[in-house]
Coordinates of C-alpha atoms and ligand atoms in Angstrom, one line a residue:
Chain A
M1 CA 0.0 0.0 0.0
A2 CA 1.3 3.4 -0.9
G3 CA -0.4 4.6 2.3
G4 CA -1.7 7.8 3.6
I5 CA -5.0 8.7 5.3
W6 CA -7.6 10.3 3.1
V7 CA -10.6 12.4 4.1
L8 CA -13.5 12.9 1.7
V9 CA -14.5 16.6 2.1
A10 CA -18.1 16.9 3.1
R11 CA -19.9 20.1 2.0
E12 CA -23.2 21.7 2.4
D13 CA -24.3 24.5 0.1
G14 CA -20.7 24.5 -1.2
A15 CA -19.2 25.3 2.3
V16 CA -17.0 22.8 4.1
R17 CA -18.9 21.0 6.9
R18 CA -17.4 21.0 10.4
L19 CA -17.4 17.2 10.2
T20 CA -14.7 17.5 7.6
Y21 CA -12.4 19.2 10.1
E22 CA -13.3 16.6 12.7
L23 CA -12.2 13.9 10.2
L24 CA -9.0 15.8 9.3
G25 CA -8.0 15.9 12.9
K26 CA -8.5 12.2 13.3
A27 CA -6.7 11.5 10.0
R28 CA -3.7 13.6 11.2
E29 CA -3.6 11.5 14.4
L30 CA -3.9 8.2 12.5
A31 CA -1.3 9.2 9.9
G32 CA 1.5 10.0 12.4
Q33 CA 4.4 11.1 10.1
G34 CA 2.5 9.8 7.1
R35 CA 0.5 11.9 4.7
V36 CA -3.0 13.2 5.0
A37 CA -5.0 14.1 1.9
A38 CA -8.3 15.8 1.6
V39 CA -10.4 14.8 -1.4
L40 CA -12.6 17.5 -2.8
V41 CA -15.0 16.1 -5.4
G42 CA -16.8 18.5 -7.6
G43 CA -14.2 21.3 -7.7
E44 CA -13.4 24.0 -5.3
G45 CA -16.6 26.0 -5.9
G46 CA -15.7 28.8 -3.6
V47 CA -13.8 26.6 -1.1
D48 CA -10.3 27.7 -0.2
A49 CA -8.7 24.3 -0.7
E50 CA -5.3 25.3 0.6
A51 CA -6.9 26.4 3.9
L52 CA -7.7 22.7 4.7
G53 CA -4.0 22.5 5.6
A54 CA -4.8 24.4 8.8
Y55 CA -6.7 21.4 10.0
G56 CA -4.1 18.8 9.1
A57 CA -4.3 18.1 5.3
D58 CA -0.9 17.9 3.6
E59 CA -2.5 18.0 0.2
V60 CA -5.9 18.5 -1.3
L61 CA -6.9 16.4 -4.3
V62 CA -9.4 18.2 -6.4
L63 CA -11.7 16.3 -8.9
A64 CA -13.6 18.6 -11.1
A65 CA -15.9 17.7 -14.0
P66 CA -19.4 18.7 -15.0
A67 CA -20.7 15.2 -14.1
L68 CA -19.6 15.8 -10.5
A69 CA -21.4 19.2 -10.1
A70 CA -24.2 17.5 -8.2
Y71 CA -23.5 14.5 -5.9
T72 CA -24.5 11.1 -7.3
A73 CA -23.2 7.8 -5.9
E74 CA -22.4 6.5 -9.4
A75 CA -20.4 9.5 -10.7
Y76 CA -18.5 9.9 -7.4
T77 CA -17.6 6.2 -7.3
A78 CA -16.4 6.3 -10.9
A79 CA -14.4 9.4 -10.4
L80 CA -12.7 8.1 -7.2
L81 CA -11.9 4.5 -8.3
P82 CA -8.9 5.2 -10.6
L83 CA -7.5 7.6 -8.1
L84 CA -7.8 5.1 -5.2
A85 CA -6.3 2.4 -7.5
Q86 CA -3.4 4.6 -8.4
E87 CA -2.5 6.2 -5.1
R88 CA -3.6 3.4 -2.8
P89 CA -4.3 5.2 0.4
E90 CA -4.5 3.0 3.5
V91 CA -7.6 4.5 5.0
L92 CA -10.4 6.7 3.6
L93 CA -12.6 8.5 6.1
I94 CA -16.1 9.5 5.1
G95 CA -18.5 11.5 7.2
S96 CA -21.8 9.9 8.2
T97 CA -24.0 12.2 6.2
A98 CA -26.8 11.2 3.9
Q99 CA -24.4 11.4 1.0
G100 CA -21.5 9.7 2.8
R101 CA -23.7 6.7 3.8
D102 CA -25.0 6.6 0.2
L103 CA -21.6 6.6 -1.3
A104 CA -19.3 4.6 1.0
P105 CA -20.8 1.0 0.5
R106 CA -20.9 1.4 -3.2
L107 CA -17.4 2.6 -3.3
A108 CA -16.2 -0.1 -1.0
V109 CA -17.6 -2.8 -3.3
R110 CA -16.1 -1.3 -6.4
A111 CA -12.7 -0.7 -4.7
G112 CA -12.6 -4.1 -3.0
A113 CA -12.3 -2.3 0.4
A114 CA -13.3 -3.3 3.9
I115 CA -15.8 -1.0 5.4
V116 CA -17.3 0.0 8.8
T117 CA -20.0 2.6 9.5
D118 CA -21.2 4.5 12.5
C119 CA -17.6 4.7 13.9
Q120 CA -17.3 6.6 17.1
T121 CA -13.7 5.9 17.8
L122 CA -10.9 4.7 15.4
A123 CA -7.5 3.4 16.4
R124 CA -4.8 1.4 14.8
E125 CA -3.8 -2.0 16.2
D126 CA -1.0 -3.8 14.6
G127 CA -1.6 -2.7 11.1
A128 CA -5.4 -3.0 11.3
L129 CA -7.9 -0.3 11.7
V130 CA -10.2 -0.9 14.7
A131 CA -13.4 0.9 15.2
I132 CA -15.8 1.2 18.0
R133 CA -19.5 1.6 17.1
P134 CA -22.8 1.5 18.9
M135 CA -25.0 -1.6 18.2
Y136 CA -28.3 -3.0 19.2
T137 CA -30.0 0.3 19.8
R138 CA -26.9 1.5 21.7
K139 CA -27.4 -1.3 24.3
A140 CA -24.0 -2.6 23.3
I141 CA -20.7 -1.3 21.9
G142 CA -19.1 -3.3 19.2
T143 CA -15.4 -3.5 18.3
V144 CA -14.9 -4.0 14.6
R145 CA -11.5 -4.9 13.1
L146 CA -10.8 -4.1 9.4
L147 CA -8.4 -6.7 8.2
P148 CA -5.2 -5.4 6.6
G149 CA -4.4 -6.0 2.9
R150 CA -7.1 -3.8 1.4
L151 CA -8.3 -0.3 1.5
H152 CA -10.1 0.6 4.7
I153 CA -13.2 2.8 4.5
A154 CA -14.5 4.2 7.8
V155 CA -17.8 6.1 7.9
V156 CA -17.6 8.3 11.0
L157 CA -20.4 9.8 13.0
P158 CA -20.5 13.6 13.4
G159 CA -19.5 15.2 16.6
V160 CA -17.4 12.3 18.0
F161 CA -14.0 13.7 17.2
P162 CA -13.0 17.3 18.2
V163 CA -12.2 19.9 15.6
P164 CA -8.4 20.2 15.8
P165 CA -6.8 23.5 16.7
R166 CA -6.1 25.5 13.5
R167 CA -2.4 25.6 12.6
D168 CA -0.7 28.2 10.4
R169 CA -0.2 25.9 7.5
R170 CA -1.4 25.7 3.9
A171 CA -2.1 22.4 1.9
E172 CA -0.7 21.7 -1.5
V173 CA -3.5 21.6 -4.1
R174 CA -3.4 19.0 -6.8
R175 CA -5.9 18.8 -9.6
V176 CA -6.7 15.2 -10.6
P177 CA -8.0 14.3 -14.0
V178 CA -11.4 12.8 -14.1
P179 CA -12.1 10.1 -16.7
P180 CA -14.4 11.3 -19.4
E181 CA -16.8 8.4 -19.0
V182 CA -17.7 9.4 -15.4
G183 CA -21.4 9.9 -15.1
S184 CA -24.6 8.6 -13.5
R185 CA -27.8 7.0 -14.6
A186 CA -29.5 8.7 -11.7
R187 CA -30.0 12.4 -12.2
V188 CA -30.4 15.0 -9.5
R189 CA -33.4 17.1 -10.4
E190 CA -33.2 19.5 -7.5
V191 CA -31.9 19.9 -4.0
R192 CA -34.5 21.8 -2.0
A193 CA -33.4 23.5 1.2
L194 CA -35.7 22.7 4.1
E195 CA -36.9 25.6 6.2
R196 CA -34.9 25.4 9.3
E197 CA -33.9 28.7 10.9
T198 CA -31.2 27.3 13.1
V199 CA -28.0 25.2 12.6
P200 CA -28.2 21.7 11.1
L201 CA -29.1 19.2 13.8
T202 CA -26.1 16.9 13.3
E203 CA -23.6 19.8 13.5
A204 CA -25.1 21.9 16.3
D205 CA -23.2 22.2 19.6
I206 CA -26.5 22.5 21.4
V207 CA -29.6 20.5 20.6
V208 CA -32.9 21.3 22.3
S209 CA -35.2 18.4 21.8
G210 CA -38.9 18.0 22.5
G211 CA -41.1 15.0 23.0
R212 CA -44.7 14.1 23.5
G213 CA -44.7 16.2 26.7
L214 CA -44.9 19.3 24.5
R215 CA -48.5 18.4 23.8
G216 CA -48.8 20.1 20.4
P217 CA -47.1 21.7 17.5
E218 CA -47.6 25.3 18.8
H219 CA -45.4 24.5 21.8
F220 CA -42.4 23.7 19.7
A221 CA -42.0 27.5 19.4
L222 CA -40.9 27.4 23.0
L223 CA -38.0 25.2 22.0
E224 CA -37.2 27.2 18.9
E225 CA -36.8 30.3 21.0
L226 CA -34.6 28.6 23.5
A227 CA -32.5 27.1 20.7
R228 CA -32.1 30.5 19.1
A229 CA -31.1 32.0 22.4
L230 CA -28.5 29.2 22.9
G231 CA -27.4 29.2 19.3
G232 CA -28.5 25.6 18.9
A233 CA -30.9 23.4 16.8
V234 CA -34.2 21.9 17.6
G235 CA -34.8 18.1 17.5
S236 CA -37.5 15.8 18.6
S237 CA -38.4 12.3 19.7
R238 CA -40.6 10.2 17.5
P239 CA -44.2 11.1 18.7
P240 CA -44.0 14.7 17.6
V241 CA -43.0 13.5 14.1
D242 CA -45.7 10.8 14.0
S243 CA -48.3 13.4 15.1
G244 CA -47.1 15.8 12.4
W245 CA -46.0 18.5 14.8
V246 CA -42.6 18.6 13.2
P247 CA -41.1 17.1 10.0
H248 CA -39.2 13.8 10.0
D249 CA -35.8 15.4 9.7
Y250 CA -36.2 16.6 13.4
E251 CA -36.3 13.1 14.7
I252 CA -33.5 11.8 16.8
G253 CA -33.0 8.1 17.6
Q254 CA -33.0 4.7 16.1
T255 CA -35.3 5.7 13.2
G256 CA -34.0 9.3 13.2
K257 CA -30.7 11.0 13.4
T258 CA -27.7 10.3 15.6
V259 CA -26.4 13.4 17.3
A260 CA -23.5 14.0 19.6
P261 CA -23.6 17.6 20.6
Q262 CA -21.8 19.3 23.6
V263 CA -25.2 19.7 25.2
Y264 CA -28.5 17.8 24.6
L265 CA -31.5 19.2 26.3
A266 CA -34.3 16.7 26.4
V267 CA -37.6 18.4 27.1
G268 CA -40.7 16.3 27.8
I269 CA -39.0 13.2 26.5
S270 CA -39.3 9.9 28.6
G271 CA -36.1 8.4 27.3
A272 CA -37.1 5.2 25.5
P273 CA -34.2 3.0 24.3
Q274 CA -34.9 3.9 20.7
H275 CA -34.5 7.6 21.6
L276 CA -31.4 7.1 23.7
A277 CA -29.9 5.3 20.7
G278 CA -29.7 8.6 18.9
M279 CA -28.5 10.9 21.6
S280 CA -26.8 9.2 24.5
G281 CA -23.4 9.9 22.9
S282 CA -24.0 13.6 23.8
K283 CA -21.3 15.1 26.0
H284 CA -23.7 16.7 28.5
I285 CA -27.3 15.7 28.9
I286 CA -29.9 17.9 30.6
A287 CA -33.4 16.6 31.0
I288 CA -36.6 18.4 32.0
N289 CA -39.4 16.0 32.8
K290 CA -42.2 16.1 35.3
D291 CA -42.0 12.3 36.0
P292 CA -39.2 11.6 38.5
Q293 CA -39.2 8.0 37.3
A294 CA -38.6 8.8 33.6
P295 CA -35.7 6.7 32.2
I296 CA -34.2 9.8 30.7
F297 CA -32.9 10.7 34.2
Q298 CA -30.7 7.6 34.1
V299 CA -28.6 9.2 31.4
A300 CA -29.0 12.8 32.4
D301 CA -26.1 14.7 33.9
L302 CA -28.5 17.3 35.1
G303 CA -32.1 16.1 35.7
V304 CA -34.8 18.6 36.4
V305 CA -38.0 17.2 37.7
G306 CA -40.7 19.7 36.8
D307 CA -43.1 21.2 34.4
L308 CA -41.5 22.2 31.1
F309 CA -44.1 24.9 30.5
E310 CA -43.0 26.6 33.7
I311 CA -39.3 26.1 33.1
V312 CA -38.6 26.6 29.4
P313 CA -39.8 30.2 28.9
R314 CA -37.9 31.3 32.1
L315 CA -34.8 29.5 30.9
T316 CA -35.0 31.2 27.5
A317 CA -35.3 34.6 29.3
A318 CA -32.4 33.8 31.6
V319 CA -30.1 32.7 28.7
R320 CA -31.0 35.9 26.8
R321 CA -30.2 38.1 29.8
R322 CA -26.9 36.3 30.3
K323 CA -25.9 36.7 26.7
Q324 CA -26.8 40.4 26.7
A325 CA -24.8 41.0 29.8
G326 CA -21.8 39.4 28.1
P327 CA -19.4 36.9 29.6
Chain B
M1 CA -43.2 -5.4 -12.4
E2 CA -40.8 -7.8 -10.8
I3 CA -39.8 -6.6 -7.4
V4 CA -37.4 -8.1 -4.9
V5 CA -37.3 -7.1 -1.3
C6 CA -34.4 -7.9 1.1
I7 CA -35.5 -8.9 4.6
K8 CA -33.5 -9.3 7.8
Q9 CA -34.6 -10.8 11.0
V10 CA -33.5 -8.8 14.1
P11 CA -34.1 -8.6 17.8
D12 CA -37.0 -6.4 18.8
T13 CA -35.6 -3.0 19.7
E14 CA -37.9 -2.7 22.8
A15 CA -36.2 -5.7 24.4
P16 CA -33.3 -5.6 26.7
I17 CA -30.3 -7.6 25.4
R18 CA -27.9 -9.8 27.1
I19 CA -24.3 -9.9 25.9
R20 CA -22.6 -13.3 26.0
P21 CA -20.0 -13.4 28.8
D22 CA -17.2 -13.8 26.2
G23 CA -18.4 -10.8 24.2
S24 CA -18.9 -12.8 21.1
G25 CA -22.4 -11.6 20.5
I26 CA -25.8 -11.5 22.2
D27 CA -27.6 -14.3 24.0
E28 CA -30.7 -14.8 21.9
T29 CA -32.6 -17.1 24.3
G30 CA -36.0 -15.5 25.0
V31 CA -35.3 -12.6 22.7
N32 CA -38.3 -11.6 20.5
L33 CA -37.1 -11.7 16.9
V34 CA -38.9 -9.6 14.3
M35 CA -38.7 -8.5 10.7
N36 CA -36.4 -5.4 10.6
Y37 CA -38.5 -2.4 11.0
Y38 CA -37.4 -0.7 7.8
D39 CA -38.0 -3.9 5.8
E40 CA -41.7 -3.6 6.6
H41 CA -41.6 -0.3 4.9
A42 CA -39.7 -1.9 2.0
T43 CA -42.3 -4.7 1.7
E44 CA -45.2 -2.2 1.8
A45 CA -43.6 -0.1 -1.0
A46 CA -43.3 -3.3 -3.1
L47 CA -46.9 -4.4 -2.5
Q48 CA -48.2 -0.9 -3.4
L49 CA -46.3 -1.0 -6.7
R50 CA -47.5 -4.5 -7.4
E51 CA -51.1 -3.3 -6.8
R52 CA -50.5 -0.7 -9.5
F53 CA -48.4 -2.5 -12.0
G54 CA -49.0 -6.2 -11.4
G55 CA -46.1 -8.6 -11.3
T56 CA -44.6 -10.3 -8.3
V57 CA -43.0 -9.5 -5.0
T58 CA -40.2 -11.8 -3.9
L59 CA -38.6 -11.7 -0.5
V60 CA -35.0 -12.7 0.0
S61 CA -33.1 -13.1 3.2
V62 CA -29.7 -14.3 4.3
G63 CA -29.5 -15.6 7.8
P64 CA -30.1 -18.5 10.2
E65 CA -33.1 -20.9 9.6
R66 CA -35.2 -19.0 12.1
A67 CA -35.2 -16.0 9.7
R68 CA -38.0 -17.9 8.0
E69 CA -40.4 -16.3 10.4
A70 CA -39.5 -12.8 9.2
L71 CA -40.1 -13.9 5.7
R72 CA -43.4 -15.5 6.7
Q73 CA -44.5 -12.1 8.1
G74 CA -43.7 -10.5 4.7
L75 CA -45.7 -13.3 2.9
A76 CA -48.6 -12.7 5.3
M77 CA -48.5 -9.0 4.3
G78 CA -49.0 -10.2 0.7
A79 CA -45.7 -11.0 -0.9
D80 CA -45.8 -13.8 -3.5
E81 CA -42.7 -15.8 -2.6
A82 CA -39.7 -15.9 -0.3
V83 CA -36.2 -17.4 -0.4
L84 CA -33.8 -17.9 2.5
V85 CA -30.1 -18.5 2.1
S86 CA -28.8 -20.2 5.2
D87 CA -25.4 -21.7 5.5
P88 CA -23.1 -22.2 8.5
R89 CA -20.3 -20.8 6.4
L90 CA -22.0 -17.4 6.5
A91 CA -21.9 -17.2 10.3
R92 CA -18.9 -14.8 10.3
A93 CA -19.8 -13.1 6.9
D94 CA -19.4 -9.3 6.8
H95 CA -22.0 -7.0 5.2
L96 CA -20.3 -7.1 1.8
Q97 CA -20.3 -10.8 1.7
V98 CA -24.0 -10.9 2.6
A99 CA -24.6 -8.4 -0.2
R100 CA -22.7 -10.8 -2.5
V101 CA -25.0 -13.7 -1.5
L102 CA -28.1 -11.5 -2.1
A103 CA -26.7 -10.4 -5.5
A104 CA -26.2 -14.0 -6.6
V105 CA -29.8 -14.9 -5.7
I106 CA -31.3 -11.7 -7.1
A107 CA -29.4 -11.2 -10.4
P108 CA -30.9 -14.1 -12.3
R109 CA -34.4 -12.8 -11.5
R110 CA -33.6 -9.6 -13.4
P111 CA -36.0 -7.5 -11.2
D112 CA -37.2 -4.1 -12.2
L113 CA -36.8 -2.9 -8.6
V114 CA -34.8 -4.1 -5.6
I115 CA -36.0 -2.6 -2.3
C116 CA -34.2 -2.7 1.0
G117 CA -34.7 -1.0 4.3
K118 CA -32.4 2.0 4.9
L119 CA -30.6 0.0 7.6
S120 CA -31.2 -2.8 10.0
T121 CA -31.9 -1.9 13.6
D122 CA -29.6 -4.5 15.1
D123 CA -26.3 -3.2 13.8
N124 CA -27.4 0.0 12.1
A125 CA -24.8 -0.5 9.4
A126 CA -26.7 0.8 6.3
L127 CA -24.3 -1.1 4.1
V128 CA -26.2 -3.9 2.3
G129 CA -28.4 -1.8 0.1
P130 CA -25.9 0.4 -1.7
A131 CA -23.4 -2.5 -1.7
L132 CA -26.0 -4.6 -3.5
A133 CA -26.7 -1.8 -6.0
A134 CA -23.0 -1.8 -6.9
L135 CA -22.9 -5.6 -7.2
L136 CA -26.0 -5.7 -9.4
D137 CA -24.7 -2.6 -11.3
L138 CA -28.0 -0.7 -10.6
P139 CA -28.5 3.0 -10.1
Q140 CA -29.4 3.6 -6.4
A141 CA -31.3 5.9 -4.2
T142 CA -30.9 5.4 -0.4
A143 CA -33.2 6.5 2.4
V144 CA -36.1 7.3 0.1
S145 CA -38.9 9.2 1.8
R146 CA -41.1 9.6 -1.3
L147 CA -41.4 7.4 -4.4
E148 CA -43.2 8.1 -7.7
V149 CA -42.9 5.5 -10.4
A150 CA -43.8 6.7 -13.9
E151 CA -46.9 5.4 -15.6
D152 CA -44.8 3.4 -18.2
A153 CA -42.5 2.1 -15.4
T154 CA -39.4 3.2 -17.1
H155 CA -38.2 5.5 -14.3
A156 CA -38.8 6.7 -10.8
L157 CA -38.7 10.0 -9.1
V158 CA -37.6 9.9 -5.4
H159 CA -37.0 12.2 -2.5
R160 CA -34.1 11.7 -0.1
E161 CA -33.7 13.6 3.1
L162 CA -30.2 15.2 3.3
E163 CA -29.1 17.3 6.3
G164 CA -31.4 20.3 6.1
A165 CA -32.5 19.6 2.5
V166 CA -34.4 17.3 0.2
E167 CA -32.9 15.8 -2.9
V168 CA -35.1 15.0 -5.8
L169 CA -33.5 12.2 -7.8
E170 CA -34.7 10.7 -11.1
L171 CA -33.5 7.2 -11.8
P172 CA -34.2 4.8 -14.7
L173 CA -35.5 1.3 -13.8
P174 CA -34.2 -1.2 -13.0
A175 CA -32.8 0.4 -9.9
L176 CA -32.2 -0.3 -6.2
L177 CA -33.9 1.7 -3.4
T178 CA -33.4 1.7 0.3
V179 CA -36.4 3.2 2.2
E180 CA -37.0 5.6 5.1
R181 CA -39.8 5.0 7.5
N182 CA -41.9 8.0 6.4
L183 CA -42.3 6.6 2.9
N184 CA -45.4 4.7 3.9
E185 CA -47.5 3.0 6.6
P186 CA -46.8 -0.7 6.5
R187 CA -50.0 -2.8 6.5
Y188 CA -50.7 -5.4 9.1
P189 CA -50.9 -9.0 7.8
S190 CA -54.5 -10.0 7.3
L191 CA -55.9 -13.2 8.7
P192 CA -56.3 -14.8 5.3
G193 CA -52.8 -13.5 4.5
I194 CA -51.5 -15.3 7.6
M195 CA -53.3 -18.5 6.7
K196 CA -51.9 -18.4 3.2
A197 CA -48.4 -17.6 4.3
K198 CA -48.5 -20.6 6.7
R199 CA -49.1 -22.9 3.7
K200 CA -46.4 -21.4 1.5
E201 CA -43.1 -23.2 1.3
I202 CA -40.0 -21.1 1.9
P203 CA -37.0 -22.8 0.3
V204 CA -33.9 -22.7 2.5
L205 CA -30.8 -22.8 0.3
T206 CA -27.2 -23.6 1.1
L207 CA -24.6 -21.7 -0.8
E208 CA -24.3 -24.5 -3.3
A209 CA -28.0 -24.8 -3.7
A210 CA -28.2 -21.1 -4.4
G211 CA -25.5 -21.6 -7.1
I212 CA -22.9 -19.6 -5.1
D213 CA -19.3 -20.6 -5.1
P214 CA -18.2 -20.1 -1.5
E215 CA -14.7 -19.2 -2.7
A216 CA -16.1 -16.3 -4.7
L217 CA -17.4 -14.6 -1.5
G218 CA -13.8 -14.0 -0.5
T219 CA -12.8 -13.4 3.1
P220 CA -14.6 -10.9 5.4
G221 CA -12.9 -7.5 5.5
A222 CA -14.7 -6.4 8.7
V223 CA -14.9 -8.6 11.7
L224 CA -16.9 -7.9 14.8
E225 CA -14.4 -8.8 17.5
R226 CA -16.4 -8.3 20.6
L227 CA -19.5 -6.7 22.1
A228 CA -19.4 -4.9 25.4
P229 CA -22.0 -3.1 27.5
P230 CA -21.9 0.7 26.9
P231 CA -19.9 2.5 29.5
A232 CA -22.0 3.5 32.5
R233 CA -22.7 7.2 32.8
P234 CA -21.8 8.5 36.2
P235 CA -25.0 9.4 38.1
G236 CA -26.2 12.9 37.4
Q237 CA -27.3 15.7 39.6
R238 CA -31.0 16.2 40.4
V239 CA -32.9 19.4 40.9
D240 CA -36.5 19.9 41.9
G241 CA -38.3 22.0 39.4
Q242 CA -41.2 22.8 41.7
D243 CA -39.4 26.1 42.1
P244 CA -38.9 27.0 38.4
D245 CA -36.5 29.9 39.1
A246 CA -34.2 27.7 41.1
A247 CA -34.4 25.0 38.4
V248 CA -33.5 27.7 35.8
E249 CA -30.6 28.9 37.8
A250 CA -29.3 25.4 38.1
I251 CA -29.5 24.8 34.3
V252 CA -27.8 28.1 33.5
R253 CA -25.1 27.4 36.0
Y254 CA -24.6 24.0 34.4
L255 CA -24.5 25.4 30.9
A256 CA -22.0 28.1 31.9
E257 CA -19.7 26.3 34.4
T258 CA -19.8 22.6 33.5
A259 CA -20.7 22.4 29.8
K260 CA -19.1 25.9 29.2
V261 CA -21.4 26.8 26.4
L262 CA -22.7 30.0 27.9
Ligands
FAD1 C1 -38.8 0.2 15.9 C2 -39.0 1.5 16.7 C3 -38.1 2.6 16.4 C4 -38.3 3.8 17.2 N1 -37.4 4.8 16.9 C5 -37.5 5.9 17.7 C6 -36.6 7.0 17.4 O1 -35.8 7.0 16.5 N2 -36.7 8.1 18.2 C7 -37.6 8.2 19.3 O2 -37.6 9.2 20.0 N3 -38.5 7.2 19.5 C8 -38.4 6.1 18.7 N4 -39.3 5.1 18.9 C9 -40.4 5.3 19.9 C10 -40.0 5.1 21.3 O3 -40.2 3.8 21.7 C11 -40.9 6.0 22.3 O4 -42.2 5.7 22.0 C12 -40.6 7.5 22.1 O5 -39.3 7.8 22.1 C13 -41.3 8.2 23.2 O6 -41.2 9.6 22.9 P1 -41.4 10.7 24.1 O7 -40.4 10.5 25.1 O8 -41.5 12.0 23.4 O9 -42.9 10.4 24.6 P2 -43.4 9.7 25.9 O10 -42.7 8.4 26.2 O11 -44.9 9.7 25.9 O12 -42.9 10.7 27.0 C14 -43.3 12.0 27.2 C15 -42.7 12.5 28.4 O13 -43.0 13.8 28.6 C16 -43.2 14.1 30.0 N5 -44.0 15.2 30.2 C17 -45.3 15.3 29.9 N6 -45.8 16.6 30.1 C18 -44.7 17.3 30.7 C19 -44.6 18.6 31.2 N7 -45.6 19.5 31.2 N8 -43.4 18.9 31.7 C20 -42.3 18.1 31.7 N9 -42.5 16.8 31.2 C21 -43.6 16.4 30.7 C22 -43.8 12.8 30.6 O14 -43.5 12.7 31.9 C23 -43.1 11.7 29.7 O15 -41.9 11.2 30.3 C24 -39.3 3.9 18.2 C25 -40.1 2.8 18.4 C26 -40.0 1.6 17.7 C27 -40.9 0.5 18.0

């Protein structure tokens, strides 16, 4: 293997996602003295590629072609294959986004790679890559070993690795030719932004989540105000989605998103195992629930037994006051 | 329209699980095993298409013999036939090898659509669907939350949820889809459906019987080495919210001093 740790740059609306920096930090650590490359598919499009050096990339490989303007699994796979075959990196890190999860298995098959998803730690053990990932609705933690001798692809959850401190360093930028036959049978007609006023859920430092205890769609406004005051995003358990109070992309848990923010505030959520599966990796968990027996208190670092309708508006006001007063 | 749905049998997510003392897996005695939740949505999608276009819905599973029961549930929902590949040599197979077995069974049927759940709730891997698409050389759409198939069944228009956006993708058939739970509402098996499913034979094939050369599956690239209980969280602090102002003060203090986000 020619070696090196690669990171597929994840973007949103053209801008580099924080998850990319998290992966670059981990790649730098795994690479030791070896090389770290960031792979930017679809061209720079306003991204300062050299600046990825500040987070640990030695070089940035840029693949630009009209067929790569919009993400499709087929075109991205076809564009990456010759590059992987030629340069033979040891590990490719891909962020666990909707696109990353779509692409990685297809690429793994075509590249003859070993693959593991949902990674929340990654380490090297005598030549092999070893990942730790939640399983069985987070009731167990699995250790998965990727056997040496082939490319390793690891799909990494957002928020589990820290963004490395920025260094004063620029990456080398290398444009890589894209084979002319690269294309896709599937065609992206449109990417429609959802109306979400706050930060994307999987990237927010603070997630304020509501459950059935909110009693109706109108009360999610309470959480939106609190999230805005804190600079966070709003999520939910499953009943508010099933009742149509909030769209499905708010849902956290087994059948929703996995989040790992600095702070997770569970409001009127009982803490069913399927919900815990999506949020118990959060650094700090604060729960507000009127039932002292609610299972959410078993994972909460700070458990508040009380009525959310009394507490949340006051909390929003207190946070606003504090922010206005300055640190 | 010929549709194949991939089915996995998994432990019910409600149930507590017991990890075997040696960490080699979970102890399945007494565990309620069910059809993977997303596969119910996949089956429902297939049945709806069959209602519109005619044709057959075939269920395929790779797993132990007991996985028959999950297939039987799909038959009871209304699927036409089911096939199970069960072979002790697959006990340590990784996801890509399972996808290879599925591909070998599915390819000769030349389906118009292959539908999988977006992931299975036991391991959450979300690998088999897109891996299978690559092996069958089909265009793919994962985590589909809306599906419209054209009148002439030549292509489909799907919605996929991205982070904060929806992607509208057009793909020609044949294709492979993995489905989100908000795509549809899975039907319950009807009583006549259950009776009919009971009488249906579900062939259980070894690798050879399925026409698969075990050598061609290669060696697993990813090996689950051990399972362990999640690390226990240290007990948290409790506050009484009867006095909302005191509760708010405690939360603000926690956010500022412990979590350091204020
Ligand atoms: C296959 C499967 C997958 C699932 N996937 C998910 C998933 O991804 N995510 C998910 O969340 N769920 C999921 N579920 C559902 C899950 O089992 C629970 O039903 C759900 O999480 C409960 O949501 P909840 O906590 O909001 O509601 P409840 O369990 O009804 O809890 C509401 C809580 O609000 C509290 N409350 C009520 N009023 C107030 C008040 N005024 N002040 C303070 N507290 C109040 C109550 O004490 C109660 O604890 C899944 C279920 C299945 C079977």
